[in-house]
């Protein structure tokens, strides 16, 4: 039997928005730690895991581990019936037949009760090992979203290169090519360096952006500075600690790169764009890259986290 | 080749398992190295990403046991096909193995080599997994069932592109662009799959599951069927192992365009060889040839692998003929006639022999099967036409005399006007609806003119004289006015008599005459053969205009002047069965009225493609646009000549191809599919005939173009 109550329905909405385009049906595994989901997308190219920690619920009660097989489309429809600041209570009994959702409005006496039939989904659990990545980049999620969106105008694959210089995103297409370089933040927030060799309109667009961007960055700069320094000094030390630290620094605008080795990988932008639907959940995103293994894209938020894995593309050049 | 891979990979995963505990190493199956030297492989194996392990861990135990068993199996029958033995065959025949065979076949144009590759593969299937031979045969033919069941995949390019896009994360525009460049969706899919691997190594497909899925797609119907189809396709695509050619051939199979230059007769030959060899490794050349003869002959009588393959597996070649023979309900390919150009030519051939002349009605060939009180009608392509001719099904029993249990009749279905008692042109018949025809809606009546009896009361008659067959036919069936009659015939001996009868037939709205031998082995019914023992004498040919050919429209030239906005001329091609290609034969621009040009434009414009298909052999012809091979036209030519431009039958007569002189459009043959067009063998025959006629020499006998 599961009973879990969350103070804001909005979080749940955002989580669903972040995964429902990637997967249609999935098992939500409930156990004493919380509720989590793991599934590959239809094409088996990407994998997503969602974890909602039991801390995010008050109260949280789960007597025994149980999978809730749910069609995410249906769940989205139901969740849409709640207002963002409604209290949500999830309930499922041991029969495993349905999931009950109760939406309580905080300022009125409205109580909505919904229930969704559960599905029997045959899904093998795929163990995801912890990996030490060649480079880990933490950056503002909005910036990442923007890069993916912008560059997908030009081509279907994005090349991500992490080096001492910074992290470079580049794309090549019929119209032209483009690349965006984000330097490791030191004094300033983000240093965006854009090169673009496309034709007319695109070029202008990019130029406009450049004019605006630095101003925005400067505002936050002062707050960021000390933290950035700290992080740098911690660089040589234990990696894991460092990573955790970075996540705890909540609102910041900088780019931090921890580099063991230079990496250059190519990914399908279609999937990345899909992943950036998690942007509303968290202001930061972490990219972990290693040669020849799937990219890990991580969004941490108060109630838990979403991790996306994406298999890199290979041999684009010699194939064509 | 692919076989080694699995074997090497399995231990590799365990190796990585150990190493992953200490250090997190990384793996990606390198696309370039499945077959590299072992040392090389080892280095790469270290790079197995632990992420890939969970699945493998589970199957690890199984895998190990499997390997042991395989080794045993491999040593037990070490003779054959050592390379593929090591693969895991206790499960099923993998689709990768089939794809490998396809790749080998595609890479050569030599028929013997092709047959050899296929024979090896079939033999391997027979020895390891005989139950999957039938599916393997169907997949190599790109079919799902016998022709007459008419089950087709019906998947459009759009749907396939969508599936490729969704399973590899590419953009539709890019995929379409690549498709334009490559001209083959299979290659596009293969590259896309290679470039975008899946998170976990795909398991690969196997023959039974692919076959099952294809059938499921073909039978899917209803409003959700598109979604269902795309779901199945995507699932298969995701499971394609990117280090093999699975994706490429999967997509081609789905498209219904395997196009690897594998003709059905090669499949039959390979099947026969494989069966013989699997029973006797040391079979002699004679044994093999005999096997091929038997299988060919049986297949011509009973064109259903559903029946032949199990019988072959069970009893081999020897008792195949007893197990499988002509069966009512299963259409066989009709016997065809050689065209002749003059009455004297008929006498040249048949002089001193007994022969029959009968009307060649201008209709549609109809093979009528009757058993257990049910009537079925099949077209010359073995399509079931019972739904197209419900009136025929209804009226036929009236012609059957009591005591008849079952039969197969060969006949011509003709459009008939009840009022005037006249035969109508063939076109009247094609104008009838093809599906869901109700008896009461029919305006054009069908009249059957029967001319042969192939099976009667549980007895196949193929190996009986024509005289006997005709006797049985006339004894057991009655004329029904306006519905059923025997084809009008006469026994003639002289040129004059034949001439008179021919003129009479033309007056009676017939195409001409059929002349058939009466007695002896040459009077047997030989299915699917264009036999010298049946000659057709068409009025068109007699007009001195030359030969008529059924050609496929593969290209178009933009019109000028009066013909702006329509195609001004077309590029035609004949079909080469051996290489499954279309060979250009002539450009045609005469014989069209303005109205016709308009019509053709409407019909052909949607078929337009910018790049010629890989299986178009164009020569140096350069049409402005190309078409999907679909439209078949009957074309009359004065003469055939060797040409430096066109490729038809090139290699048969000389390096140069054959072209038509003064081609003239006669009519659209919408009863024929592109692959039923005149073949390059026939074109070569025509050329030889013409050449020998010119030399006034006696004609050399030309081999029948049978299976």
XYZ file of C-alpha atoms in Angstrom, chain B:
707
model
C 32.199 -13.915 -40.688
C 29.639 -12.604 -38.335
C 29.783 -15.857 -36.548
C 33.023 -15.148 -34.800
C 31.645 -12.107 -33.238
C 29.261 -13.548 -30.753
C 31.808 -15.984 -29.581
C 34.375 -13.395 -28.948
C 31.956 -11.035 -27.427
C 30.589 -13.291 -24.764
C 33.819 -13.904 -22.950
C 34.577 -10.275 -23.419
C 31.622 -9.263 -21.379
C 32.740 -11.394 -18.489
C 36.140 -9.921 -18.728
C 34.667 -6.509 -18.531
C 32.611 -7.574 -15.612
C 35.675 -8.217 -13.598
C 37.398 -5.119 -14.625
C 34.398 -2.983 -13.995
C 34.649 -3.742 -10.336
C 38.041 -2.153 -10.046
C 37.904 0.525 -12.601
C 35.123 1.899 -14.594
C 36.124 1.127 -18.098
C 34.172 1.910 -21.075
C 32.851 0.037 -24.013
C 31.266 0.773 -27.276
C 31.103 -1.761 -29.973
C 33.317 -0.258 -32.561
C 31.566 -0.230 -35.804
C 34.634 -1.026 -37.789
C 35.925 -3.962 -35.939
C 33.694 -6.938 -35.583
C 35.987 -9.008 -37.692
C 39.342 -7.590 -36.791
C 42.247 -9.532 -35.526
C 41.816 -10.979 -32.124
C 44.435 -8.894 -30.448
C 42.802 -5.821 -31.643
C 39.490 -7.098 -30.423
C 40.848 -7.768 -26.966
C 41.986 -4.243 -26.561
C 38.594 -2.994 -27.420
C 36.859 -5.479 -25.254
C 38.295 -3.861 -22.229
C 36.207 -0.915 -23.096
C 32.918 -2.452 -22.326
C 30.813 0.052 -20.627
C 29.364 -1.398 -17.470
C 26.130 0.085 -18.606
C 25.865 -2.644 -21.110
C 26.312 -5.334 -18.563
C 23.026 -5.907 -16.820
C 21.419 -7.586 -19.782
C 24.449 -9.588 -20.591
C 24.877 -10.678 -17.045
C 21.492 -12.212 -17.088
C 22.141 -14.065 -20.257
C 25.670 -14.901 -19.335
C 24.934 -18.316 -17.963
C 22.793 -19.254 -20.860
C 25.355 -17.977 -23.260
C 28.107 -20.074 -21.773
C 26.101 -23.240 -21.905
C 25.124 -22.440 -25.408
C 28.705 -22.101 -26.442
C 29.561 -25.491 -25.114
C 26.696 -27.060 -26.931
C 27.612 -25.291 -30.073
C 31.130 -26.502 -29.968
C 29.855 -30.016 -29.719
C 27.551 -29.456 -32.618
C 30.307 -27.860 -34.590
C 32.671 -30.764 -34.225
C 29.920 -33.231 -34.933
C 29.226 -31.872 -38.368
C 32.367 -30.051 -39.140
C 32.143 -30.535 -42.870
C 29.782 -27.864 -43.824
C 29.917 -24.182 -43.454
C 32.351 -24.053 -40.633
C 32.137 -20.344 -40.378
C 28.527 -20.186 -39.429
C 28.546 -23.180 -37.156
C 29.882 -21.327 -34.209
C 26.995 -18.978 -34.029
C 24.211 -19.709 -31.659
C 21.950 -21.849 -33.632
C 20.243 -23.723 -30.949
C 17.900 -20.819 -30.845
C 16.936 -19.849 -34.336
C 18.334 -18.765 -37.617
C 19.295 -15.187 -37.016
C 18.210 -12.533 -39.403
C 21.814 -11.405 -39.531
C 22.762 -14.654 -41.202
C 20.117 -14.144 -43.817
C 21.243 -10.556 -44.271
C 24.788 -11.802 -44.712
C 23.675 -14.187 -47.394
C 21.794 -11.365 -49.076
C 24.912 -9.221 -48.947
C 26.924 -11.970 -50.600
C 24.305 -12.415 -53.266
C 24.064 -8.719 -53.915
C 27.800 -8.410 -54.370
C 27.902 -10.677 -57.396
C 25.992 -10.894 -60.620
C 27.055 -14.411 -61.480
C 24.110 -16.689 -61.199
C 26.161 -19.706 -60.210
C 27.757 -17.851 -57.341
C 24.413 -16.551 -56.197
C 22.979 -20.042 -56.256
C 25.984 -21.298 -54.351
C 25.653 -18.745 -51.550
C 21.995 -19.497 -51.216
C 22.494 -23.254 -51.355
C 25.037 -23.100 -48.545
C 22.691 -21.061 -46.450
C 19.652 -23.220 -47.085
C 21.654 -26.325 -46.378
C 22.721 -24.833 -43.126
C 19.120 -24.069 -42.238
C 18.059 -27.584 -43.142
C 20.737 -29.098 -40.952
C 20.212 -26.862 -37.963
C 16.678 -25.602 -37.954
C 14.599 -27.247 -40.682
C 11.384 -25.792 -39.315
C 12.572 -22.368 -40.394
C 13.388 -23.270 -43.963
C 9.997 -22.277 -45.283
C 10.204 -18.834 -43.714
C 13.745 -18.437 -44.983
C 12.628 -19.294 -48.501
C 9.753 -16.842 -48.315
C 12.000 -14.094 -47.006
C 14.501 -14.647 -49.796
C 11.634 -14.312 -52.250
C 10.358 -11.271 -50.402
C 6.985 -12.938 -50.057
C 4.801 -13.931 -47.185
C 2.704 -16.642 -48.703
C 1.874 -18.146 -52.070
C 0.966 -15.541 -54.661
C -2.625 -16.595 -54.869
C -3.288 -15.727 -51.253
C -2.574 -12.162 -52.209
C -1.158 -11.086 -48.860
C 0.862 -7.934 -49.331
C 2.705 -5.703 -46.938
C 1.299 -2.481 -48.301
C 3.811 -0.224 -46.615
C 4.532 3.096 -48.211
C 7.844 4.874 -48.228
C 6.385 7.529 -45.962
C 5.685 5.055 -43.223
C 9.167 3.594 -43.428
C 10.790 6.995 -43.349
C 8.759 7.803 -40.283
C 9.911 4.631 -38.590
C 13.534 5.344 -39.435
C 13.224 8.884 -38.174
C 11.673 7.818 -34.917
C 14.025 5.003 -34.156
C 17.242 6.828 -34.898
C 16.459 10.370 -33.841
C 17.102 11.923 -37.216
C 15.034 14.570 -38.919
C 12.550 13.661 -41.615
C 14.047 16.155 -44.026
C 17.526 14.691 -43.608
C 16.349 11.144 -44.085
C 14.459 12.126 -47.208
C 17.514 13.909 -48.494
C 19.705 10.871 -47.914
C 17.083 8.730 -49.572
C 17.221 10.893 -52.656
C 20.971 10.569 -52.754
C 21.142 6.856 -52.085
C 17.977 5.833 -53.874
C 17.507 3.027 -51.410
C 15.831 3.337 -48.047
C 17.578 0.212 -46.804
C 20.968 1.847 -47.062
C 19.654 4.984 -45.411
C 18.280 2.982 -42.513
C 21.472 1.003 -42.184
C 23.577 4.152 -41.939
C 21.187 5.782 -39.547
C 21.261 2.725 -37.335
C 25.022 2.568 -37.489
C 25.448 6.214 -36.621
C 23.020 6.165 -33.764
C 23.535 3.078 -31.653
C 21.150 2.126 -28.935
C 21.873 2.399 -25.228
C 22.292 -1.324 -24.870
C 23.616 -3.567 -27.524
C 20.698 -4.757 -29.610
C 19.940 -8.421 -29.523
C 19.485 -8.696 -33.248
C 16.567 -10.232 -35.062
C 15.823 -13.768 -36.031
C 14.102 -15.216 -39.035
C 10.912 -16.469 -37.376
C 10.237 -13.214 -35.579
C 10.848 -11.127 -38.686
C 8.580 -13.344 -40.704
C 5.907 -13.260 -38.038
C 6.123 -9.505 -37.763
C 5.901 -9.029 -41.512
C 2.810 -11.173 -41.602
C 1.332 -9.221 -38.755
C 1.943 -6.014 -40.650
C 0.360 -7.412 -43.783
C -2.750 -8.504 -41.962
C -3.137 -5.405 -39.810
C -6.271 -3.544 -40.744
C -8.637 -1.040 -39.278
C -8.214 2.531 -38.190
C -5.308 1.949 -35.853
C -3.450 -0.200 -38.326
C -0.957 2.464 -39.402
C 0.086 3.062 -35.815
C 0.308 -0.630 -35.215
C 2.408 -1.160 -38.311
C 4.825 1.589 -37.445
C 5.091 0.205 -33.937
C 6.103 -3.200 -35.237
C 8.572 -1.734 -37.710
C 10.181 0.433 -35.062
C 10.502 -2.435 -32.685
C 12.305 -4.433 -35.323
C 14.530 -1.525 -36.288
C 15.557 -0.963 -32.687
C 16.507 -4.570 -32.404
C 18.688 -4.485 -35.484
C 22.281 -5.141 -34.621
C 24.117 -2.232 -36.154
C 27.236 -4.275 -36.837
C 25.313 -6.359 -39.359
C 23.265 -5.508 -42.387
C 19.993 -6.322 -40.724
C 18.502 -2.867 -40.957
C 19.258 -2.547 -44.639
C 17.530 -5.723 -45.683
C 14.759 -5.390 -43.160
C 13.721 -2.115 -44.722
C 14.038 -3.500 -48.216
C 11.871 -6.449 -47.295
C 9.324 -4.113 -45.809
C 9.328 -2.070 -48.965
C 8.814 -5.221 -50.967
C 11.915 -4.432 -52.967
C 14.650 -6.780 -51.994
C 16.448 -6.219 -55.286
C 19.534 -8.273 -54.759
C 19.394 -9.882 -58.163
C 17.916 -13.063 -56.829
C 15.467 -14.550 -59.291
C 12.890 -17.072 -58.198
C 14.373 -19.743 -60.412
C 17.648 -19.388 -58.530
C 15.784 -19.893 -55.291
C 14.248 -23.060 -56.677
C 17.637 -24.325 -57.843
C 19.258 -23.563 -54.498
C 16.429 -25.153 -52.600
C 16.744 -28.351 -54.616
C 20.528 -28.417 -54.257
C 20.365 -27.778 -50.545
C 17.876 -30.583 -50.023
C 19.918 -33.038 -52.044
C 23.196 -32.070 -50.389
C 21.754 -32.151 -46.906
C 20.816 -35.781 -47.437
C 23.896 -36.824 -49.279
C 27.001 -34.750 -48.919
C 28.609 -36.455 -51.888
C 25.745 -36.063 -54.289
C 26.842 -36.085 -57.895
C 26.181 -33.413 -60.421
C 23.530 -35.636 -61.982
C 21.753 -36.029 -58.640
C 21.708 -32.278 -58.253
C 20.413 -31.696 -61.737
C 17.741 -34.304 -61.315
C 16.725 -32.683 -58.032
C 16.387 -29.312 -59.706
C 14.300 -30.802 -62.505
C 11.936 -32.467 -60.068
C 11.493 -29.414 -57.872
C 10.987 -27.162 -60.877
C 8.440 -29.475 -62.363
C 6.547 -29.915 -59.119
C 6.642 -26.214 -58.431
C 5.182 -25.473 -61.843
C 2.258 -27.742 -61.022
C 1.856 -26.715 -57.424
C 3.303 -23.259 -56.930
C 3.102 -23.312 -53.189
C 6.198 -23.506 -51.029
C 3.816 -24.081 -48.146
C 3.372 -27.599 -49.445
C 6.620 -28.267 -51.256
C 9.090 -27.262 -48.564
C 7.656 -29.487 -45.810
C 7.405 -32.360 -48.276
C 11.018 -31.865 -49.307
C 12.198 -31.777 -45.728
C 10.238 -34.870 -44.949
C 10.878 -37.100 -47.905
C 13.540 -35.422 -49.989
C 13.478 -35.289 -53.736
C 12.527 -38.852 -54.473
C 8.913 -38.979 -53.507
C 8.184 -35.305 -54.007
C 6.227 -35.959 -57.159
C 3.933 -38.357 -55.338
C 3.377 -36.018 -52.442
C 2.898 -32.846 -54.398
C 0.987 -32.493 -57.589
C -1.601 -30.279 -59.155
C -4.346 -29.671 -56.625
C -7.605 -27.851 -57.271
C -7.675 -24.648 -55.272
C -4.021 -23.882 -55.884
C -3.509 -22.044 -59.144
C -0.654 -22.963 -61.402
C 1.067 -20.686 -63.856
C -0.615 -20.996 -67.240
C 1.094 -22.399 -70.286
C 2.036 -19.681 -72.739
C 2.375 -19.580 -76.485
C 5.149 -18.407 -78.773
C 4.168 -15.689 -81.160
C 4.493 -16.357 -84.862
C 4.284 -13.905 -87.660
C 2.991 -15.866 -90.581
C 0.754 -18.794 -91.310
C 3.613 -20.382 -93.175
C 5.721 -20.258 -90.025
C 3.107 -22.388 -88.299
C 3.320 -24.986 -90.991
C 7.098 -24.887 -90.921
C 7.003 -25.938 -87.355
C 4.078 -28.282 -87.266
C 4.380 -29.848 -90.685
C 3.290 -33.459 -90.728
C 2.009 -33.352 -87.182
C -1.536 -33.293 -86.007
C -2.531 -29.908 -84.640
C -5.562 -27.906 -83.694
C -6.358 -24.280 -84.369
C -8.625 -22.435 -82.034
C -9.826 -18.883 -81.592
C -7.651 -16.667 -79.470
C -10.283 -14.652 -77.673
C -9.555 -11.124 -76.635
C -10.160 -11.452 -72.935
C -8.506 -12.321 -69.690
C -6.932 -15.668 -68.995
C -8.989 -17.417 -66.354
C -8.072 -20.591 -64.568
C -11.182 -22.041 -63.011
C -10.851 -24.375 -60.086
C -13.748 -26.415 -58.781
C -13.635 -28.615 -55.739
C -15.976 -29.443 -52.886
C -18.703 -27.567 -54.720
C -16.748 -24.306 -54.694
C -15.632 -22.312 -57.697
C -12.489 -20.228 -57.724
C -11.162 -18.142 -60.570
C -7.509 -17.163 -60.900
C -5.822 -14.724 -63.240
C -2.722 -15.425 -65.284
C -0.735 -14.086 -62.331
C -2.476 -16.504 -59.993
C -4.438 -13.760 -58.317
C -7.734 -14.832 -56.930
C -10.356 -13.157 -59.113
C -13.363 -14.831 -57.598
C -14.421 -11.540 -56.052
C -14.001 -9.723 -59.302
C -16.246 -12.159 -61.136
C -19.028 -13.130 -58.755
C -21.285 -13.706 -61.768
C -18.823 -16.216 -63.122
C -18.769 -18.110 -59.860
C -22.531 -18.186 -59.929
C -23.066 -19.166 -63.532
C -20.347 -21.767 -63.898
C -22.035 -24.683 -62.108
C -24.687 -24.652 -64.835
C -22.104 -25.864 -67.295
C -21.004 -28.832 -65.222
C -22.452 -32.215 -66.033
C -23.448 -34.531 -63.197
C -20.741 -36.834 -61.921
C -18.060 -34.207 -61.976
C -16.377 -33.958 -58.602
C -13.576 -31.536 -59.209
C -11.617 -29.986 -62.038
C -9.294 -27.265 -63.219
C -10.125 -25.562 -66.491
C -7.955 -23.191 -68.492
C -10.048 -20.635 -70.298
C -10.440 -17.117 -71.506
C -12.929 -14.806 -69.824
C -14.425 -12.444 -72.364
C -16.692 -9.436 -72.112
C -19.978 -10.253 -73.756
C -23.003 -8.291 -74.833
C -26.126 -10.371 -74.206
C -28.337 -8.365 -76.513
C -26.195 -8.408 -79.603
C -24.533 -11.713 -78.778
C -21.271 -10.034 -79.565
C -17.907 -10.252 -77.962
C -16.905 -6.874 -76.608
C -13.383 -5.539 -76.551
C -11.213 -6.635 -73.692
C -11.233 -3.123 -72.236
C -14.883 -3.504 -71.289
C -13.837 -6.174 -68.864
C -11.090 -4.190 -67.234
C -13.512 -1.384 -66.615
C -15.401 -3.494 -64.171
C -14.768 -2.880 -60.542
C -12.155 -5.062 -58.947
C -13.448 -5.332 -55.447
C -16.770 -6.031 -53.792
C -18.622 -6.559 -57.030
C -22.241 -7.527 -56.556
C -23.928 -9.766 -59.092
C -26.832 -7.388 -59.639
C -24.595 -4.411 -60.393
C -22.901 -6.058 -63.307
C -23.619 -4.690 -66.733
C -20.908 -6.350 -68.737
C -21.437 -10.091 -68.805
C -18.575 -12.531 -68.661
C -18.477 -15.338 -71.131
C -16.119 -18.233 -70.605
C -14.458 -19.926 -73.518
C -12.822 -23.048 -72.151
C -9.955 -24.574 -74.059
C -8.173 -26.927 -71.739
C -8.750 -29.275 -68.850
C -5.867 -29.731 -66.447
C -7.383 -31.755 -63.667
C -10.450 -33.856 -63.600
C -12.047 -36.015 -60.910
C -8.955 -36.373 -58.719
C -6.629 -36.896 -61.646
C -4.045 -34.450 -62.966
C -4.111 -34.367 -66.742
C -0.984 -32.372 -67.436
C 0.774 -35.356 -68.884
C -2.007 -36.334 -71.220
C -2.391 -35.462 -74.887
C -4.256 -32.354 -75.795
C -6.730 -34.488 -77.736
C -7.582 -36.474 -74.620
C -7.866 -33.386 -72.474
C -10.160 -31.714 -74.958
C -12.246 -34.832 -75.260
C -12.794 -34.952 -71.514
C -13.604 -31.281 -71.528
C -16.288 -31.541 -74.167
C -17.737 -34.702 -72.669
C -18.189 -33.414 -69.175
C -19.280 -29.846 -69.710
C -22.250 -28.429 -71.548
C -22.552 -25.240 -73.526
C -24.618 -22.654 -71.734
C -25.819 -19.923 -73.980
C -24.221 -16.542 -73.306
C -22.195 -18.015 -70.499
C -20.024 -20.983 -71.261
C -18.676 -22.552 -74.425
C -15.688 -24.388 -75.761
C -13.254 -22.254 -77.666
C -14.109 -22.528 -81.311
C -11.634 -24.794 -83.023
C -10.837 -26.680 -86.164
C -8.344 -29.190 -87.401
C -6.565 -27.653 -90.344
C -3.782 -28.879 -92.531
C -3.109 -26.262 -95.167
C -2.086 -22.638 -95.181
C -5.325 -21.700 -96.922
C -7.515 -23.351 -94.328
C -5.665 -21.679 -91.505
C -5.809 -18.381 -93.328
C -9.560 -18.599 -93.751
C -10.064 -19.599 -90.142
C -7.858 -16.720 -88.999
C -9.890 -14.205 -90.956
C -13.036 -15.702 -89.514
C -11.670 -15.338 -85.990
C -10.845 -11.709 -86.570
C -14.377 -11.109 -87.865
C -15.660 -12.659 -84.645
C -13.728 -10.033 -82.634
C -10.905 -12.331 -81.682
C -7.228 -11.535 -81.544
C -6.240 -14.367 -83.820
C -5.570 -18.041 -83.487
C -3.853 -20.423 -81.174
C -2.270 -23.407 -82.835
C -1.532 -26.409 -80.635
C -0.022 -29.836 -81.144
C -2.426 -32.675 -80.551
C -0.482 -35.799 -79.763
C 2.491 -37.109 -77.910
C 4.658 -35.635 -75.218
C 4.807 -32.297 -76.976
C 1.074 -32.029 -76.478
C 1.368 -32.067 -72.685
C 0.387 -29.061 -70.700
C 3.565 -27.411 -69.504
C 2.758 -24.797 -66.861
C 4.549 -21.466 -66.982
C 6.411 -22.369 -70.152
C 6.235 -20.311 -73.248
C 6.202 -23.398 -75.328
C 6.960 -24.035 -78.965
C 4.079 -26.452 -78.917
C 1.600 -23.665 -78.637
C 1.833 -20.937 -81.219
C -0.156 -17.790 -81.363
C -1.043 -16.180 -84.599
C -2.180 -12.633 -84.023
C -3.761 -10.442 -86.607
C -1.478 -7.609 -85.517
C 1.545 -9.601 -86.422
C 0.129 -10.476 -89.774
C -0.393 -6.883 -90.693
C 3.330 -6.968 -91.336
C 3.946 -4.418 -88.689
C 6.195 -6.660 -86.679
C 6.244 -7.666 -83.068
C 4.242 -6.429 -80.168
C 5.887 -6.140 -76.780
C 4.644 -5.286 -73.331
C 7.052 -2.749 -71.915
C 7.429 -0.869 -68.689
C 7.453 2.915 -68.669
C 10.491 3.930 -66.645
C 11.253 7.422 -67.825
C 9.741 10.499 -69.430
C 10.877 13.443 -71.520
C 9.300 16.838 -71.024
C 7.130 17.788 -73.952
C 7.625 20.792 -76.186
C 5.275 22.832 -78.313
C 1.896 21.204 -78.401
C 3.010 18.765 -75.782
C 4.111 21.271 -73.157
C 2.746 20.322 -69.721
C 2.617 16.665 -70.595
C 5.354 14.188 -71.302
C 6.414 14.396 -74.906
C 8.031 11.023 -75.029
C 8.702 8.092 -72.782
C 11.519 5.711 -72.075
C 10.467 2.082 -72.101
C 12.151 -0.964 -70.679
C 11.864 -4.704 -70.723
C 12.346 -6.825 -67.627
C 15.349 -9.003 -67.064
C 14.388 -11.839 -64.798
C 17.909 -12.946 -64.055
C 19.120 -9.677 -62.652
C 15.667 -8.425 -61.636
C 16.393 -5.244 -63.481
C 14.650 -3.123 -66.064
C 16.629 -2.637 -69.238
C 15.936 0.340 -71.423
C 14.774 -0.571 -74.910
C 13.447 2.479 -76.723
C 12.091 5.974 -76.572
C 8.523 6.266 -77.726
C 6.657 9.333 -78.853
C 4.277 8.203 -81.532
C 0.873 6.629 -81.427
C -0.510 8.990 -78.821
C -3.502 11.242 -79.209
C -3.537 14.474 -77.230
C -6.150 13.058 -74.953
C -4.004 10.009 -74.303
C -0.989 12.106 -73.485
C -3.092 13.942 -70.972
C -4.243 10.695 -69.419
C -0.768 9.241 -69.282
C 0.472 12.386 -67.648
C -2.136 12.119 -64.954
C -1.313 8.491 -64.345
C 2.434 8.788 -64.483
C 3.035 12.085 -62.768
C 2.422 10.669 -59.287
C 4.923 7.931 -60.059
C 7.647 10.411 -60.831
C 10.986 9.951 -59.086
C 14.044 12.100 -59.565
C 16.692 9.430 -59.348
C 16.538 6.234 -61.362
C 16.114 3.076 -59.321
C 19.311 1.172 -58.794
C 17.832 -1.651 -60.832
C 17.227 0.473 -63.922
C 19.785 -0.315 -66.569
C 19.536 2.838 -68.613
C 22.448 2.640 -70.978
C 23.087 6.112 -72.259
C 19.430 7.115 -72.426
C 18.829 10.276 -70.422
C 15.180 10.962 -69.780
C 14.209 14.111 -67.888
C 12.331 12.233 -65.219
C 11.971 8.657 -64.042
C 8.960 6.688 -62.932
C 8.288 3.951 -60.471
C 8.096 0.737 -62.474
C 4.379 0.279 -62.723
C 2.794 1.190 -66.041
C 2.960 -1.479 -68.751
C 2.218 -0.607 -72.351
C 1.779 -2.761 -75.369
C 3.976 -1.429 -78.115
C 4.253 -2.451 -81.729
C 7.540 -2.360 -83.527
C 8.527 -2.698 -87.117
C 11.884 -4.113 -86.447
C 14.456 -4.815 -83.784
C 17.991 -3.568 -84.102
C 21.185 -3.465 -82.108
C 21.712 -0.164 -80.394
C 24.590 1.585 -78.698
C 22.161 3.484 -76.496
C 19.839 0.936 -74.953
C 20.630 -2.053 -72.797
C 17.826 -4.528 -73.479
C 19.171 -8.082 -73.664
C 22.727 -6.802 -73.866
C 25.145 -9.662 -73.606
C 22.679 -12.026 -75.240
C 23.343 -11.144 -78.838
C 26.273 -8.800 -78.492
C 27.607 -6.338 -75.976
C 25.173 -3.827 -77.384
C 21.562 -3.871 -76.402
C 18.523 -4.273 -78.599
C 16.224 -1.447 -79.504
C 12.896 -1.109 -81.264
C 12.587 0.679 -84.569
C 9.486 2.776 -85.107
C 7.813 1.813 -81.851
C 4.103 2.578 -81.741
C 1.889 2.703 -78.690
C -1.036 0.271 -78.899
C -2.666 0.244 -75.498
C -2.163 0.167 -71.752
C -1.819 -3.314 -70.299
C -3.232 -2.747 -66.854
C -3.715 -6.459 -66.411
C 0.029 -6.853 -66.310
C 2.419 -5.906 -63.555
C 5.817 -4.458 -64.312
C 7.472 -7.793 -63.721
C 5.163 -9.494 -66.207
C 6.492 -7.298 -68.968
C 8.243 -8.782 -71.948
C 11.518 -10.211 -70.698
C 14.921 -9.592 -72.148
C 15.083 -13.282 -73.074
C 12.017 -12.812 -75.209
C 13.469 -9.710 -76.778
C 16.596 -11.633 -77.625
C 14.473 -14.407 -79.106
C 12.594 -11.944 -81.247
C 15.830 -10.536 -82.490
C 17.172 -13.963 -83.336
C 13.947 -14.897 -85.103
C 14.020 -11.772 -87.110
C 17.646 -12.242 -88.006
C 17.082 -15.795 -89.116
C 13.985 -14.816 -91.050
C 16.030 -12.249 -92.855
C 18.601 -14.805 -93.762
C 15.787 -17.043 -94.949
C 17.434 -19.783 -93.024
C 15.587 -22.422 -91.081
C 14.962 -21.271 -87.628
C 17.092 -22.528 -84.881
C 15.219 -23.983 -81.990
C 15.237 -21.750 -79.021
C 15.127 -23.057 -75.571
C 12.036 -22.530 -73.579
C 12.298 -19.895 -70.949
C 10.887 -21.925 -68.184
C 11.950 -22.251 -64.613
